[in-house]
């Protein structure tokens, strides 16, 4: 029996669907206006960024009382700080008097934030601390209380990863994260003394829609052709590159996971010749340390495979050669800011730290062999999708993400070089923004395993 679902009335361009999914023809398409239409972008900011958990930063970025960072998330300027009692706080970066940007430094350490406009001052816990000419204001504690800094409505921390929400009506953070929380916990267990971000952030702007960055991360199909220079380099150094036994997982809630065993080595986990003999011995010692501390199965789950984890809508964890946290900030339909931090073992030897950084910058750093390729790819997509806007044939204005649908329909685990992780992202995106979709045919009865452990248990791999 073929199910025909009518186009839903919400969203869309001129009433048409933005997602076209056909399980008889094995066709999945995204209308290209989803990448360029200002109305779609406004809906995303309001319905996604305004109403779900967003990744803000890691608590090790502000290790000491009084430390602060300023950054923008969902278009809102924020102060991310640790108050004098050591508690993590997040305030809207706006003076409660007139709304002036309160803190104009990127980072620092302070007990007070003072507005340059009228010199109102606030403690790092948000209290109104000084009010010039306060004799002209009501002698009322309630007035000062009403002028406290505005905290974000929700803030929760999982394994040091700080998330916020701009509305109180979001589920508990762990409910939002679902199975993704487990994979974040795996990264947090790597170091016997914990994990931390390195000082400094790689910040760069991409002339492309934020969803192209998500697609790129969840797309193993592009690895060999786009990064052929890096693939050739790996082969020349004696490391075989393969797409075998590499899988994609729909973790639900828009979250996705690629599990990769054949792309490249990882510092301390999977050795390859270019890392050198000293690192080879350390990799063996590191595995033994994790087995002793965590047990053989958890140690194997952490060490044996590289992963790219996407946590909807703006966090990417690249546990590849080195571990990188990447955050997406949509700026405009065709512009995205990206911030990246290196996530390392606390207390690891300087020689290992140096190798980790060297290896990281050779691939996923903004000047490495991969990231510039990726940026060029999704900037090229952004430029190209203008070509088919208002096309004489509307059928031309769609992007195809059908690869692997037949395999998915048969209930087989999706490969990393298929486009299943991208499809699951787009389905959740459509639900969140209320975008019109058209679905034909019967989707798979089993929507997919929530992760490698469950897939192994069910015998799917």
mmCIF file of C-alpha atoms in Angstrom, residues 97 120 131-140 143-144:
data_model
loop_
_atom_site.group_PDB
_atom_site.id
_atom_site.type_symbol
_atom_site.label_atom_id
_atom_site.label_comp_id
_atom_site.label_asym_id
_atom_site.label_seq_id
_atom_site.Cartn_x
_atom_site.Cartn_y
_atom_site.Cartn_z
ATOM 1 C CA UNK A 97 19.071 50.868 32.215
ATOM 2 C CA UNK A 120 25.717 51.674 36.149
ATOM 3 C CA UNK A 131 23.898 53.509 40.559
ATOM 4 C CA UNK A 132 25.307 57.015 40.017
ATOM 5 C CA UNK A 133 22.898 59.638 41.352
ATOM 6 C CA UNK A 134 20.901 57.022 43.185
ATOM 7 C CA UNK A 135 19.256 59.734 45.315
ATOM 8 C CA UNK A 136 17.120 60.458 42.276
ATOM 9 C CA UNK A 137 15.689 56.943 42.273
ATOM 10 C CA UNK A 138 13.129 55.376 44.634
ATOM 11 C CA UNK A 139 14.543 54.242 47.978
ATOM 12 C CA UNK A 140 13.073 50.850 47.355
ATOM 13 C CA UNK A 143 13.687 48.831 42.333
ATOM 14 C CA UNK A 144 17.265 47.581 42.582
#
